[in-house]
PDB file of C-alpha atoms in Angstrom:
ATOM      1  CA  MET A   1       9.779  -8.106  54.898  1.00 51.00           C
ATOM      2  CA  ASN A   2      11.091  -6.307  51.850  1.00 53.00           C
ATOM      3  CA  LYS A   3       8.704  -4.986  49.209  1.00 49.00           C
ATOM      4  CA  PRO A   4       9.446  -7.348  46.425  1.00 48.00           C
ATOM      5  CA  ILE A   5       8.884 -10.507  48.511  1.00 52.00           C
ATOM      6  CA  GLN A   6       5.704  -8.882  50.089  1.00 50.00           C
ATOM      7  CA  PHE A   7       4.380  -8.103  46.530  1.00 41.00           C
ATOM      8  CA  ALA A   8       5.149 -11.645  45.318  1.00 46.00           C
ATOM      9  CA  LEU A   9       3.384 -13.220  48.386  1.00 47.00           C
ATOM     10  CA  SER A  10       0.408 -10.933  47.854  1.00 44.00           C
ATOM     11  CA  ALA A  11       0.119 -11.949  44.215  1.00 43.00           C
ATOM     12  CA  ILE A  12       0.348 -15.652  45.107  1.00 47.00           C
ATOM     13  CA  ALA A  13      -2.337 -15.221  47.852  1.00 41.00           C
ATOM     14  CA  ALA A  14      -4.611 -13.322  45.352  1.00 43.00           C
ATOM     15  CA  THR A  15      -4.081 -16.077  42.697  1.00 48.00           C
ATOM     16  CA  VAL A  16      -4.886 -18.790  45.259  1.00 45.00           C
ATOM     17  CA  ALA A  17      -8.017 -16.875  46.417  1.00 44.00           C
ATOM     18  CA  PHE A  18      -9.227 -16.323  42.904  1.00 49.00           C
ATOM     19  CA  GLY A  19      -8.624 -20.044  42.113  1.00 51.00           C
ATOM     20  CA  ALA A  20     -10.661 -20.984  45.035  1.00 46.00           C
ATOM     21  CA  SER A  21     -13.477 -18.583  43.996  1.00 60.00           C
ATOM     22  CA  ALA A  22     -13.389 -20.104  40.573  1.00 69.00           C
ATOM     23  CA  GLN A  23     -13.836 -23.664  41.956  1.00 75.00           C
ATOM     24  CA  ASP A  24     -16.778 -22.433  44.029  1.00 88.00           C
ATOM     25  CA  PHE A  25     -18.467 -20.590  41.079  1.00 96.00           C
ATOM     26  CA  PRO A  26     -21.193 -19.553  41.144  1.00 97.00           C
ATOM     27  CA  ALA A  27     -21.432 -18.489  44.749  1.00 96.00           C
ATOM     28  CA  LYS A  28     -24.922 -18.669  46.216  1.00 93.00           C
ATOM     29  CA  ASP A  29     -24.833 -15.061  47.406  1.00 95.00           C
ATOM     30  CA  ARG A  30     -23.699 -13.539  44.018  1.00 97.00           C
ATOM     31  CA  THR A  31     -25.716 -12.552  40.982  1.00 98.00           C
ATOM     32  CA  VAL A  32     -24.792 -13.283  37.407  1.00 98.00           C
ATOM     33  CA  THR A  33     -25.474 -10.276  35.134  1.00 98.00           C
ATOM     34  CA  ILE A  34     -25.987 -10.556  31.394  1.00 98.00           C
ATOM     35  CA  VAL A  35     -25.184  -7.300  29.631  1.00 98.00           C
ATOM     36  CA  VAL A  36     -27.510  -6.722  26.717  1.00 96.00           C
ATOM     37  CA  PRO A  37     -26.193  -3.950  24.393  1.00 93.00           C
ATOM     38  CA  PHE A  38     -29.678  -3.005  23.269  1.00 88.00           C
ATOM     39  CA  ALA A  39     -32.863  -1.437  24.821  1.00 85.00           C
ATOM     40  CA  ALA A  40     -35.266  -3.359  26.922  1.00 88.00           C
ATOM     41  CA  GLY A  41     -38.157  -4.767  25.047  1.00 83.00           C
ATOM     42  CA  GLY A  42     -36.299  -5.469  21.752  1.00 81.00           C
ATOM     43  CA  PRO A  43     -35.531  -8.916  20.147  1.00 84.00           C
ATOM     44  CA  THR A  44     -32.165  -9.400  21.670  1.00 90.00           C
ATOM     45  CA  ASP A  45     -33.442  -8.366  25.126  1.00 91.00           C
ATOM     46  CA  ARG A  46     -36.253 -10.928  24.881  1.00 91.00           C
ATOM     47  CA  VAL A  47     -33.840 -13.589  23.992  1.00 94.00           C
ATOM     48  CA  ALA A  48     -31.531 -12.607  26.903  1.00 96.00           C
ATOM     49  CA  ARG A  49     -34.487 -12.761  29.388  1.00 97.00           C
ATOM     50  CA  ASP A  50     -35.528 -16.259  28.217  1.00 97.00           C
ATOM     51  CA  LEU A  51     -31.884 -17.387  28.403  1.00 98.00           C
ATOM     52  CA  ALA A  52     -31.429 -15.932  31.858  1.00 98.00           C
ATOM     53  CA  GLU A  53     -34.372 -17.937  33.155  1.00 98.00           C
ATOM     54  CA  ALA A  54     -33.096 -21.140  31.498  1.00 98.00           C
ATOM     55  CA  LEU A  55     -29.502 -20.613  33.035  1.00 98.00           C
ATOM     56  CA  ARG A  56     -30.646 -20.330  36.613  1.00 98.00           C
ATOM     57  CA  LYS A  57     -31.280 -24.041  37.164  1.00 97.00           C
ATOM     58  CA  PRO A  58     -27.959 -25.247  35.758  1.00 98.00           C
ATOM     59  CA  LEU A  59     -26.080 -22.532  37.567  1.00 98.00           C
ATOM     60  CA  GLY A  60     -27.471 -23.803  40.896  1.00 96.00           C
ATOM     61  CA  GLY A  61     -30.441 -21.528  41.253  1.00 97.00           C
ATOM     62  CA  VAL A  62     -28.457 -18.275  41.399  1.00 97.00           C
ATOM     63  CA  SER A  63     -30.091 -15.059  40.310  1.00 97.00           C
ATOM     64  CA  VAL A  64     -29.382 -14.119  36.607  1.00 98.00           C
ATOM     65  CA  VAL A  65     -30.320 -10.586  35.796  1.00 98.00           C
ATOM     66  CA  ILE A  66     -30.303  -8.369  32.701  1.00 98.00           C
ATOM     67  CA  ASP A  67     -28.311  -5.109  32.371  1.00 98.00           C
ATOM     68  CA  ASN A  68     -29.559  -3.057  29.302  1.00 96.00           C
ATOM     69  CA  ALA A  69     -26.649  -0.910  28.229  1.00 95.00           C
ATOM     70  CA  ALA A  70     -27.863   0.321  24.802  1.00 90.00           C
ATOM     71  CA  GLY A  71     -26.311   2.764  22.275  1.00 86.00           C
ATOM     72  CA  ALA A  72     -23.973   3.288  19.425  1.00 86.00           C
ATOM     73  CA  GLY A  73     -24.810   0.217  17.570  1.00 84.00           C
ATOM     74  CA  SER A  74     -24.347  -2.121  20.572  1.00 91.00           C
ATOM     75  CA  THR A  75     -20.654  -0.945  21.075  1.00 94.00           C
ATOM     76  CA  ILE A  76     -21.344   0.747  24.485  1.00 95.00           C
ATOM     77  CA  GLY A  77     -22.752  -2.433  26.116  1.00 97.00           C
ATOM     78  CA  THR A  78     -20.174  -4.660  24.397  1.00 97.00           C
ATOM     79  CA  ALA A  79     -17.302  -2.392  25.754  1.00 98.00           C
ATOM     80  CA  LYS A  80     -18.850  -2.531  29.200  1.00 98.00           C
ATOM     81  CA  ALA A  81     -18.791  -6.266  29.187  1.00 98.00           C
ATOM     82  CA  ALA A  82     -15.265  -6.352  27.888  1.00 98.00           C
ATOM     83  CA  ARG A  83     -14.074  -4.171  30.779  1.00 98.00           C
ATOM     84  CA  ALA A  84     -15.824  -6.192  33.493  1.00 98.00           C
ATOM     85  CA  THR A  85     -14.033  -8.230  36.019  1.00 98.00           C
ATOM     86  CA  PRO A  86     -13.276 -11.582  34.414  1.00 98.00           C
ATOM     87  CA  ASP A  87     -14.897 -13.756  37.157  1.00 97.00           C
ATOM     88  CA  GLY A  88     -17.899 -15.103  35.320  1.00 98.00           C
ATOM     89  CA  TYR A  89     -20.442 -12.912  37.010  1.00 98.00           C
ATOM     90  CA  THR A  90     -20.649 -10.461  34.105  1.00 98.00           C
ATOM     91  CA  LEU A  91     -21.585 -11.890  30.624  1.00 98.00           C
ATOM     92  CA  LEU A  92     -22.446 -10.479  27.344  1.00 98.00           C
ATOM     93  CA  LEU A  93     -25.364 -11.547  24.998  1.00 98.00           C
ATOM     94  CA  ASN A  94     -24.914 -10.057  21.545  1.00 97.00           C
ATOM     95  CA  HIS A  95     -26.089 -10.863  18.090  1.00 94.00           C
ATOM     96  CA  ILE A  96     -24.540 -10.902  14.571  1.00 94.00           C
ATOM     97  CA  GLY A  97     -23.167  -7.494  15.543  1.00 92.00           C
ATOM     98  CA  MET A  98     -20.120  -9.202  16.917  1.00 96.00           C
ATOM     99  CA  ALA A  99     -19.170 -10.068  13.417  1.00 95.00           C
ATOM    100  CA  THR A 100     -20.028  -6.801  11.717  1.00 93.00           C
ATOM    101  CA  MET A 101     -18.781  -4.188  14.179  1.00 93.00           C
ATOM    102  CA  PRO A 102     -15.099  -4.748  13.054  1.00 93.00           C
ATOM    103  CA  ALA A 103     -16.038  -3.567   9.495  1.00 91.00           C
ATOM    104  CA  LEU A 104     -18.774  -1.013  10.467  1.00 90.00           C
ATOM    105  CA  TYR A 105     -16.586   0.954  12.978  1.00 91.00           C
ATOM    106  CA  ARG A 106     -13.154   2.501  12.227  1.00 86.00           C
ATOM    107  CA  LYS A 107     -12.307   2.508  15.914  1.00 90.00           C
ATOM    108  CA  LEU A 108     -13.714   0.167  18.501  1.00 94.00           C
ATOM    109  CA  PRO A 109     -12.752   0.269  22.322  1.00 95.00           C
ATOM    110  CA  PHE A 110     -12.442  -3.578  22.200  1.00 97.00           C
ATOM    111  CA  SER A 111     -11.383  -6.454  20.041  1.00 96.00           C
ATOM    112  CA  VAL A 112     -13.963  -8.950  19.228  1.00 96.00           C
ATOM    113  CA  PRO A 113     -11.490 -11.817  18.511  1.00 94.00           C
ATOM    114  CA  ASN A 114      -9.219 -10.956  21.491  1.00 95.00           C
ATOM    115  CA  ASP A 115     -11.200  -9.499  24.371  1.00 98.00           C
ATOM    116  CA  PHE A 116     -13.851 -12.158  24.954  1.00 98.00           C
ATOM    117  CA  GLU A 117     -14.189 -15.811  25.893  1.00 98.00           C
ATOM    118  CA  TYR A 118     -16.769 -17.479  23.770  1.00 98.00           C
ATOM    119  CA  LEU A 119     -19.487 -19.557  25.558  1.00 98.00           C
ATOM    120  CA  GLY A 120     -21.766 -20.815  22.642  1.00 98.00           C
ATOM    121  CA  ILE A 121     -24.351 -19.622  20.099  1.00 98.00           C
ATOM    122  CA  VAL A 122     -27.862 -20.037  21.478  1.00 98.00           C
ATOM    123  CA  ASN A 123     -30.230 -19.325  18.574  1.00 96.00           C
ATOM    124  CA  ASP A 124     -30.779 -18.317  15.037  1.00 94.00           C
ATOM    125  CA  VAL A 125     -33.489 -15.799  14.049  1.00 92.00           C
ATOM    126  CA  PRO A 126     -34.598 -16.009  10.314  1.00 93.00           C
ATOM    127  CA  MET A 127     -35.180 -12.868   8.230  1.00 94.00           C
ATOM    128  CA  THR A 128     -38.056 -12.216   5.974  1.00 96.00           C
ATOM    129  CA  LEU A 129     -38.174  -9.940   2.887  1.00 98.00           C
ATOM    130  CA  ILE A 130     -41.365  -7.888   3.042  1.00 98.00           C
ATOM    131  CA  GLY A 131     -42.849  -5.124   0.996  1.00 98.00           C
ATOM    132  CA  ARG A 132     -45.535  -2.236   1.186  1.00 98.00           C
ATOM    133  CA  PRO A 133     -49.051  -3.433   0.944  1.00 98.00           C
ATOM    134  CA  THR A 134     -49.540  -1.489  -2.308  1.00 98.00           C
ATOM    135  CA  LEU A 135     -46.528  -2.974  -4.115  1.00 98.00           C
ATOM    136  CA  PRO A 136     -47.841  -4.511  -7.318  1.00 97.00           C
ATOM    137  CA  ALA A 137     -45.736  -7.773  -6.970  1.00 98.00           C
ATOM    138  CA  ASN A 138     -47.526 -10.657  -5.359  1.00 96.00           C
ATOM    139  CA  ASN A 139     -44.635 -13.200  -5.202  1.00 96.00           C
ATOM    140  CA  TYR A 140     -40.823 -13.095  -5.391  1.00 96.00           C
ATOM    141  CA  LYS A 141     -40.760 -13.703  -9.220  1.00 95.00           C
ATOM    142  CA  GLU A 142     -42.961 -10.641  -9.763  1.00 97.00           C
ATOM    143  CA  LEU A 143     -40.928  -8.670  -7.339  1.00 98.00           C
ATOM    144  CA  ALA A 144     -37.699  -9.611  -9.182  1.00 97.00           C
ATOM    145  CA  THR A 145     -39.250  -8.114 -12.299  1.00 97.00           C
ATOM    146  CA  TRP A 146     -40.502  -5.033 -10.574  1.00 98.00           C
ATOM    147  CA  ILE A 147     -37.074  -4.343  -9.051  1.00 97.00           C
ATOM    148  CA  GLU A 148     -35.491  -4.645 -12.491  1.00 96.00           C
ATOM    149  CA  GLN A 149     -37.987  -2.212 -13.907  1.00 97.00           C
ATOM    150  CA  ASN A 150     -37.701   0.303 -11.121  1.00 97.00           C
ATOM    151  CA  LYS A 151     -33.942   0.547 -10.623  1.00 96.00           C
ATOM    152  CA  GLY A 152     -32.901   3.845  -9.103  1.00 95.00           C
ATOM    153  CA  LYS A 153     -36.463   4.349  -7.622  1.00 97.00           C
ATOM    154  CA  ILE A 154     -36.572   1.709  -4.927  1.00 98.00           C
ATOM    155  CA  ASN A 155     -36.460   2.669  -1.189  1.00 98.00           C
ATOM    156  CA  LEU A 156     -35.159   0.013   1.188  1.00 98.00           C
ATOM    157  CA  GLY A 157     -35.720   0.656   4.834  1.00 97.00           C
ATOM    158  CA  ASN A 158     -33.720  -0.502   7.857  1.00 93.00           C
ATOM    159  CA  ALA A 159     -33.645   0.046  11.671  1.00 88.00           C
ATOM    160  CA  GLY A 160     -30.353   1.936  11.682  1.00 85.00           C
ATOM    161  CA  LEU A 161     -26.599   1.235  11.197  1.00 82.00           C
ATOM    162  CA  GLY A 162     -25.636  -2.332  12.021  1.00 81.00           C
ATOM    163  CA  ALA A 163     -29.247  -3.380  12.669  1.00 84.00           C
ATOM    164  CA  ALA A 164     -30.252  -6.835  11.324  1.00 87.00           C
ATOM    165  CA  SER A 165     -32.361  -5.158   8.643  1.00 92.00           C
ATOM    166  CA  HIS A 166     -29.426  -3.078   7.589  1.00 91.00           C
ATOM    167  CA  LEU A 167     -27.243  -6.069   7.185  1.00 89.00           C
ATOM    168  CA  CYS A 168     -29.861  -8.064   5.259  1.00 93.00           C
ATOM    169  CA  GLY A 169     -30.545  -5.157   3.027  1.00 95.00           C
ATOM    170  CA  LEU A 170     -26.752  -4.810   2.230  1.00 92.00           C
ATOM    171  CA  LEU A 171     -26.708  -8.517   1.284  1.00 91.00           C
ATOM    172  CA  PHE A 172     -29.886  -8.302  -0.740  1.00 95.00           C
ATOM    173  CA  GLN A 173     -28.471  -5.366  -2.805  1.00 94.00           C
ATOM    174  CA  SER A 174     -25.186  -7.227  -3.259  1.00 91.00           C
ATOM    175  CA  ALA A 175     -26.961 -10.359  -4.371  1.00 93.00           C
ATOM    176  CA  THR A 176     -29.316  -8.640  -6.763  1.00 95.00           C
ATOM    177  CA  LYS A 177     -26.697  -6.276  -8.039  1.00 94.00           C
ATOM    178  CA  VAL A 178     -29.247  -3.404  -7.732  1.00 96.00           C
ATOM    179  CA  GLU A 179     -28.390  -0.375  -5.646  1.00 94.00           C
ATOM    180  CA  MET A 180     -31.313   0.967  -3.699  1.00 97.00           C
ATOM    181  CA  THR A 181     -32.006   4.153  -1.682  1.00 97.00           C
ATOM    182  CA  THR A 182     -31.379   3.088   1.935  1.00 95.00           C
ATOM    183  CA  ILE A 183     -33.575   4.838   4.372  1.00 96.00           C
ATOM    184  CA  ALA A 184     -32.258   4.343   8.000  1.00 92.00           C
ATOM    185  CA  TYR A 185     -34.657   4.605  10.919  1.00 91.00           C
ATOM    186  CA  LYS A 186     -34.217   4.816  14.659  1.00 84.00           C
ATOM    187  CA  GLY A 187     -35.541   1.257  15.264  1.00 83.00           C
ATOM    188  CA  THR A 188     -37.710  -1.297  13.628  1.00 86.00           C
ATOM    189  CA  ALA A 189     -41.053   0.166  14.684  1.00 87.00           C
ATOM    190  CA  PRO A 190     -40.850   3.337  12.680  1.00 93.00           C
ATOM    191  CA  ALA A 191     -39.464   1.450   9.704  1.00 94.00           C
ATOM    192  CA  ILE A 192     -42.373  -0.894   9.635  1.00 95.00           C
ATOM    193  CA  THR A 193     -44.868   1.848  10.212  1.00 96.00           C
ATOM    194  CA  ASP A 194     -43.550   3.630   7.134  1.00 98.00           C
ATOM    195  CA  LEU A 195     -43.577   0.388   5.137  1.00 98.00           C
ATOM    196  CA  ILE A 196     -47.202  -0.099   5.930  1.00 98.00           C
ATOM    197  CA  GLY A 197     -47.958   3.361   4.979  1.00 98.00           C
ATOM    198  CA  GLY A 198     -46.153   3.103   1.683  1.00 98.00           C
ATOM    199  CA  GLN A 199     -43.323   5.603   2.456  1.00 98.00           C
ATOM    200  CA  ILE A 200     -40.764   2.859   1.716  1.00 98.00           C
ATOM    201  CA  ASP A 201     -40.975  -0.140  -0.621  1.00 98.00           C
ATOM    202  CA  LEU A 202     -38.962  -2.880   1.035  1.00 98.00           C
ATOM    203  CA  LEU A 203     -37.743  -4.165   4.304  1.00 98.00           C
ATOM    204  CA  CYS A 204     -35.683  -7.255   5.309  1.00 96.00           C
ATOM    205  CA  ASP A 205     -36.091  -7.967   9.038  1.00 93.00           C
ATOM    206  CA  GLN A 206     -36.233 -10.542  11.685  1.00 91.00           C
ATOM    207  CA  THR A 207     -39.336 -12.842  12.005  1.00 91.00           C
ATOM    208  CA  THR A 208     -39.532 -11.634  15.606  1.00 85.00           C
ATOM    209  CA  ASN A 209     -40.519  -8.141  14.153  1.00 87.00           C
ATOM    210  CA  THR A 210     -42.328  -9.123  10.946  1.00 92.00           C
ATOM    211  CA  THR A 211     -44.416 -12.282  11.576  1.00 90.00           C
ATOM    212  CA  SER A 212     -47.295 -10.523  13.272  1.00 89.00           C
ATOM    213  CA  GLN A 213     -47.495  -7.972  10.381  1.00 94.00           C
ATOM    214  CA  ILE A 214     -47.461 -10.737   7.830  1.00 95.00           C
ATOM    215  CA  GLU A 215     -50.201 -12.646   9.587  1.00 92.00           C
ATOM    216  CA  ALA A 216     -52.346  -9.471   9.776  1.00 95.00           C
ATOM    217  CA  LYS A 217     -51.677  -8.943   6.032  1.00 96.00           C
ATOM    218  CA  LYS A 218     -50.417  -5.388   6.793  1.00 98.00           C
ATOM    219  CA  VAL A 219     -47.364  -6.108   4.488  1.00 98.00           C
ATOM    220  CA  LYS A 220     -46.583  -8.337   1.480  1.00 98.00           C
ATOM    221  CA  ALA A 221     -44.100 -11.164   2.316  1.00 97.00           C
ATOM    222  CA  TYR A 222     -41.859 -12.440  -0.410  1.00 97.00           C
ATOM    223  CA  ALA A 223     -39.121 -14.783   0.936  1.00 97.00           C
ATOM    224  CA  VAL A 224     -37.119 -15.942   3.894  1.00 96.00           C
ATOM    225  CA  SER A 225     -33.424 -15.634   4.355  1.00 94.00           C
ATOM    226  CA  THR A 226     -32.782 -19.282   5.563  1.00 91.00           C
ATOM    227  CA  ALA A 227     -31.333 -22.274   3.690  1.00 88.00           C
ATOM    228  CA  GLN A 228     -34.560 -24.163   4.086  1.00 89.00           C
ATOM    229  CA  ARG A 229     -38.135 -22.944   4.232  1.00 91.00           C
ATOM    230  CA  LEU A 230     -39.491 -22.224   7.764  1.00 89.00           C
ATOM    231  CA  LYS A 231     -41.999 -24.452   9.643  1.00 83.00           C
ATOM    232  CA  THR A 232     -43.839 -21.505  11.189  1.00 84.00           C
ATOM    233  CA  PRO A 233     -47.478 -21.986   9.925  1.00 85.00           C
ATOM    234  CA  SER A 234     -47.909 -18.379   8.603  1.00 86.00           C
ATOM    235  CA  LEU A 235     -44.494 -18.404   6.901  1.00 91.00           C
ATOM    236  CA  LYS A 236     -44.104 -22.083   5.760  1.00 90.00           C
ATOM    237  CA  ASP A 237     -45.261 -21.287   2.172  1.00 92.00           C
ATOM    238  CA  LEU A 238     -42.624 -18.557   1.619  1.00 95.00           C
ATOM    239  CA  PRO A 239     -39.783 -19.597  -0.633  1.00 96.00           C
ATOM    240  CA  THR A 240     -36.096 -19.002   0.384  1.00 96.00           C
ATOM    241  CA  LEU A 241     -34.219 -16.296  -1.368  1.00 96.00           C
ATOM    242  CA  ALA A 242     -31.667 -18.884  -2.492  1.00 94.00           C
ATOM    243  CA  GLU A 243     -34.344 -20.964  -4.374  1.00 94.00           C
ATOM    244  CA  SER A 244     -35.848 -17.838  -5.731  1.00 94.00           C
ATOM    245  CA  GLY A 245     -32.795 -17.046  -7.774  1.00 92.00           C
ATOM    246  CA  LEU A 246     -30.188 -15.678  -5.294  1.00 94.00           C
ATOM    247  CA  PRO A 247     -27.858 -18.662  -4.821  1.00 91.00           C
ATOM    248  CA  ASN A 248     -26.223 -19.060  -1.446  1.00 88.00           C
ATOM    249  CA  PHE A 249     -28.195 -16.143   0.055  1.00 92.00           C
ATOM    250  CA  GLU A 250     -28.440 -16.996   3.732  1.00 89.00           C
ATOM    251  CA  VAL A 251     -28.513 -14.786   6.800  1.00 89.00           C
ATOM    252  CA  THR A 252     -29.812 -15.387  10.184  1.00 91.00           C
ATOM    253  CA  ILE A 253     -29.467 -13.178  13.292  1.00 92.00           C
ATOM    254  CA  TRP A 254     -27.724 -15.374  15.701  1.00 96.00           C
ATOM    255  CA  HIS A 255     -27.169 -14.659  19.423  1.00 97.00           C
ATOM    256  CA  GLY A 256     -24.096 -15.820  21.389  1.00 98.00           C
ATOM    257  CA  LEU A 257     -23.023 -15.549  24.993  1.00 98.00           C
ATOM    258  CA  TYR A 258     -19.535 -14.227  25.947  1.00 98.00           C
ATOM    259  CA  ALA A 259     -17.448 -13.606  29.053  1.00 98.00           C
ATOM    260  CA  PRO A 260     -14.544 -11.077  29.440  1.00 98.00           C
ATOM    261  CA  LYS A 261     -11.144 -12.291  28.328  1.00 98.00           C
ATOM    262  CA  GLY A 262      -9.264 -13.882  31.219  1.00 98.00           C
ATOM    263  CA  THR A 263     -12.255 -15.554  32.885  1.00 98.00           C
ATOM    264  CA  PRO A 264     -10.748 -18.720  34.638  1.00 98.00           C
ATOM    265  CA  ALA A 265     -11.051 -22.084  32.668  1.00 97.00           C
ATOM    266  CA  PRO A 266     -13.194 -23.769  35.434  1.00 97.00           C
ATOM    267  CA  VAL A 267     -15.651 -20.938  35.386  1.00 98.00           C
ATOM    268  CA  LEU A 268     -15.870 -20.998  31.669  1.00 98.00           C
ATOM    269  CA  ALA A 269     -16.461 -24.717  31.653  1.00 98.00           C
ATOM    270  CA  LYS A 270     -19.356 -24.343  34.176  1.00 98.00           C
ATOM    271  CA  LEU A 271     -20.896 -21.534  32.194  1.00 98.00           C
ATOM    272  CA  ASN A 272     -20.653 -23.575  28.947  1.00 98.00           C
ATOM    273  CA  GLU A 273     -22.321 -26.510  30.580  1.00 98.00           C
ATOM    274  CA  ALA A 274     -25.057 -24.212  31.751  1.00 98.00           C
ATOM    275  CA  VAL A 275     -25.472 -22.919  28.119  1.00 98.00           C
ATOM    276  CA  LYS A 276     -25.678 -26.483  26.883  1.00 98.00           C
ATOM    277  CA  ALA A 277     -28.372 -27.309  29.452  1.00 98.00           C
ATOM    278  CA  ALA A 278     -30.271 -24.119  28.575  1.00 98.00           C
ATOM    279  CA  VAL A 279     -30.545 -24.726  24.847  1.00 98.00           C
ATOM    280  CA  LYS A 280     -32.171 -28.121  25.654  1.00 98.00           C
ATOM    281  CA  ASP A 281     -34.578 -26.638  28.094  1.00 98.00           C
ATOM    282  CA  PRO A 282     -38.161 -27.303  26.828  1.00 97.00           C
ATOM    283  CA  ASP A 283     -39.472 -23.955  28.093  1.00 97.00           C
ATOM    284  CA  PHE A 284     -36.591 -21.993  26.496  1.00 97.00           C
ATOM    285  CA  ILE A 285     -37.137 -23.843  23.164  1.00 95.00           C
ATOM    286  CA  LYS A 286     -40.925 -23.159  23.253  1.00 92.00           C
ATOM    287  CA  LYS A 287     -40.389 -19.444  23.989  1.00 91.00           C
ATOM    288  CA  GLN A 288     -37.846 -19.073  21.229  1.00 90.00           C
ATOM    289  CA  GLU A 289     -40.042 -20.778  18.798  1.00 86.00           C
ATOM    290  CA  GLY A 290     -42.804 -18.386  19.787  1.00 80.00           C
ATOM    291  CA  LEU A 291     -40.470 -15.560  18.668  1.00 79.00           C
ATOM    292  CA  GLY A 292     -39.844 -17.282  15.399  1.00 79.00           C
ATOM    293  CA  ALA A 293     -36.360 -18.082  16.467  1.00 89.00           C
ATOM    294  CA  VAL A 294     -34.580 -21.583  16.175  1.00 91.00           C
ATOM    295  CA  VAL A 295     -32.599 -22.788  19.219  1.00 96.00           C
ATOM    296  CA  VAL A 296     -29.130 -24.081  18.327  1.00 95.00           C
ATOM    297  CA  ALA A 297     -28.761 -27.834  18.304  1.00 93.00           C
ATOM    298  CA  ASP A 298     -25.431 -28.078  16.633  1.00 96.00           C
ATOM    299  CA  LYS A 299     -21.706 -27.850  17.503  1.00 97.00           C
ATOM    300  CA  ARG A 300     -21.788 -23.986  17.674  1.00 98.00           C
ATOM    301  CA  VAL A 301     -22.715 -24.346  21.268  1.00 98.00           C
ATOM    302  CA  GLU A 302     -19.169 -25.381  21.997  1.00 98.00           C
ATOM    303  CA  PRO A 303     -16.794 -22.452  22.691  1.00 98.00           C
ATOM    304  CA  ALA A 304     -14.244 -23.379  19.998  1.00 98.00           C
ATOM    305  CA  GLU A 305     -16.850 -23.780  17.379  1.00 98.00           C
ATOM    306  CA  HIS A 306     -18.623 -20.593  18.496  1.00 98.00           C
ATOM    307  CA  LYS A 307     -15.457 -18.556  17.938  1.00 98.00           C
ATOM    308  CA  LYS A 308     -14.660 -20.311  14.635  1.00 98.00           C
ATOM    309  CA  PHE A 309     -18.197 -19.453  13.545  1.00 97.00           C
ATOM    310  CA  VAL A 310     -17.808 -15.787  14.449  1.00 97.00           C
ATOM    311  CA  GLN A 311     -14.486 -15.534  12.547  1.00 97.00           C
ATOM    312  CA  ALA A 312     -16.153 -16.933   9.426  1.00 96.00           C
ATOM    313  CA  GLU A 313     -18.972 -14.323   9.856  1.00 94.00           C
ATOM    314  CA  ILE A 314     -16.438 -11.554  10.214  1.00 95.00           C
ATOM    315  CA  ALA A 315     -14.797 -12.725   6.867  1.00 95.00           C
ATOM    316  CA  LYS A 316     -18.309 -12.912   5.167  1.00 90.00           C
ATOM    317  CA  TRP A 317     -19.656  -9.536   6.247  1.00 90.00           C
ATOM    318  CA  GLY A 318     -16.412  -7.407   6.137  1.00 91.00           C
ATOM    319  CA  PRO A 319     -16.191  -7.194   2.234  1.00 90.00           C
ATOM    320  CA  ILE A 320     -19.907  -6.548   1.910  1.00 86.00           C
ATOM    321  CA  ILE A 321     -19.844  -3.724   4.390  1.00 88.00           C
ATOM    322  CA  LYS A 322     -16.748  -2.235   3.034  1.00 86.00           C
ATOM    323  CA  ALA A 323     -18.075  -2.454  -0.626  1.00 84.00           C
ATOM    324  CA  ALA A 324     -21.115  -0.447   0.498  1.00 77.00           C
ATOM    325  CA  GLY A 325     -18.860   2.195   2.034  1.00 73.00           C
ATOM    326  CA  THR A 326     -20.832   2.042   5.372  1.00 65.00           C
ATOM    327  CA  TYR A 327     -18.763   3.193   8.230  1.00 58.00           C
ATOM    328  CA  ALA A 328     -19.218   4.892  11.668  1.00 61.00           C
ATOM    329  CA  ASP A 329     -16.613   6.668  13.695  1.00 57.00           C
TER     330      ASP A 329
END
């Protein structure tokens, strides 16, 4: 048999075999791995582990495990997932970073719009604006006055380049039109420690990181970043930043599930159905509420709407990040 014919037959056989495996997805003897581009124990890792548990039943009881591939502002793990075999057994859970990385990094080893299949947004995590306990302002109105009176002297902390607190801080400075001294930490824990100790003045971070500190009255809480007030008992009296005088201020740290580009359509369909089942799972909802997160109950759980939403977020954050002159190589 000549080589061209042999190659063609081999390609056809491989395609048929791959198609058959797609129809049988997920195989009982295989494991589905969710790559989390952050360290174990962090907010995104906790969301991923809850989601993994909720996905097991709709995926026929197969094992769903977490692979923490942290580093470089989530680009290492995201690149790892993009390079994975597109068979549905390696997925990616990432947050709002999928929309901000294109502006934050001059060069990326992947394309957010082109190298992934979109499987659905699973939750939204609200943000809270908090201050050091010795700050003289006791509510947002007083804080706004204090900010105006202390221009050029305000220290705003964050958990590092591309972190949720970094993004919220950029948006806050843009909305208030007040430039603050940004103090970047290697994670949320040291940032909150310094906020409590009075080394920095303000921090805008996820409820998953701030609620316990607010409840313990270790920090002062001023507002939330959502369109409506939160229902969480300890946060329900906090005004939104929008109602406090910053129109259209809204930022939540959403998490979405992705597969490598080229994953077969039948596999994607099964994965999306599993995601839809997971976000309706009572245990998943309860666990997410315990983290201060809101499980998605809208059309963003559909792949097309998920991708449309990410594209809108890229358009939203790109100008803000570029205006701040914040880049990483």
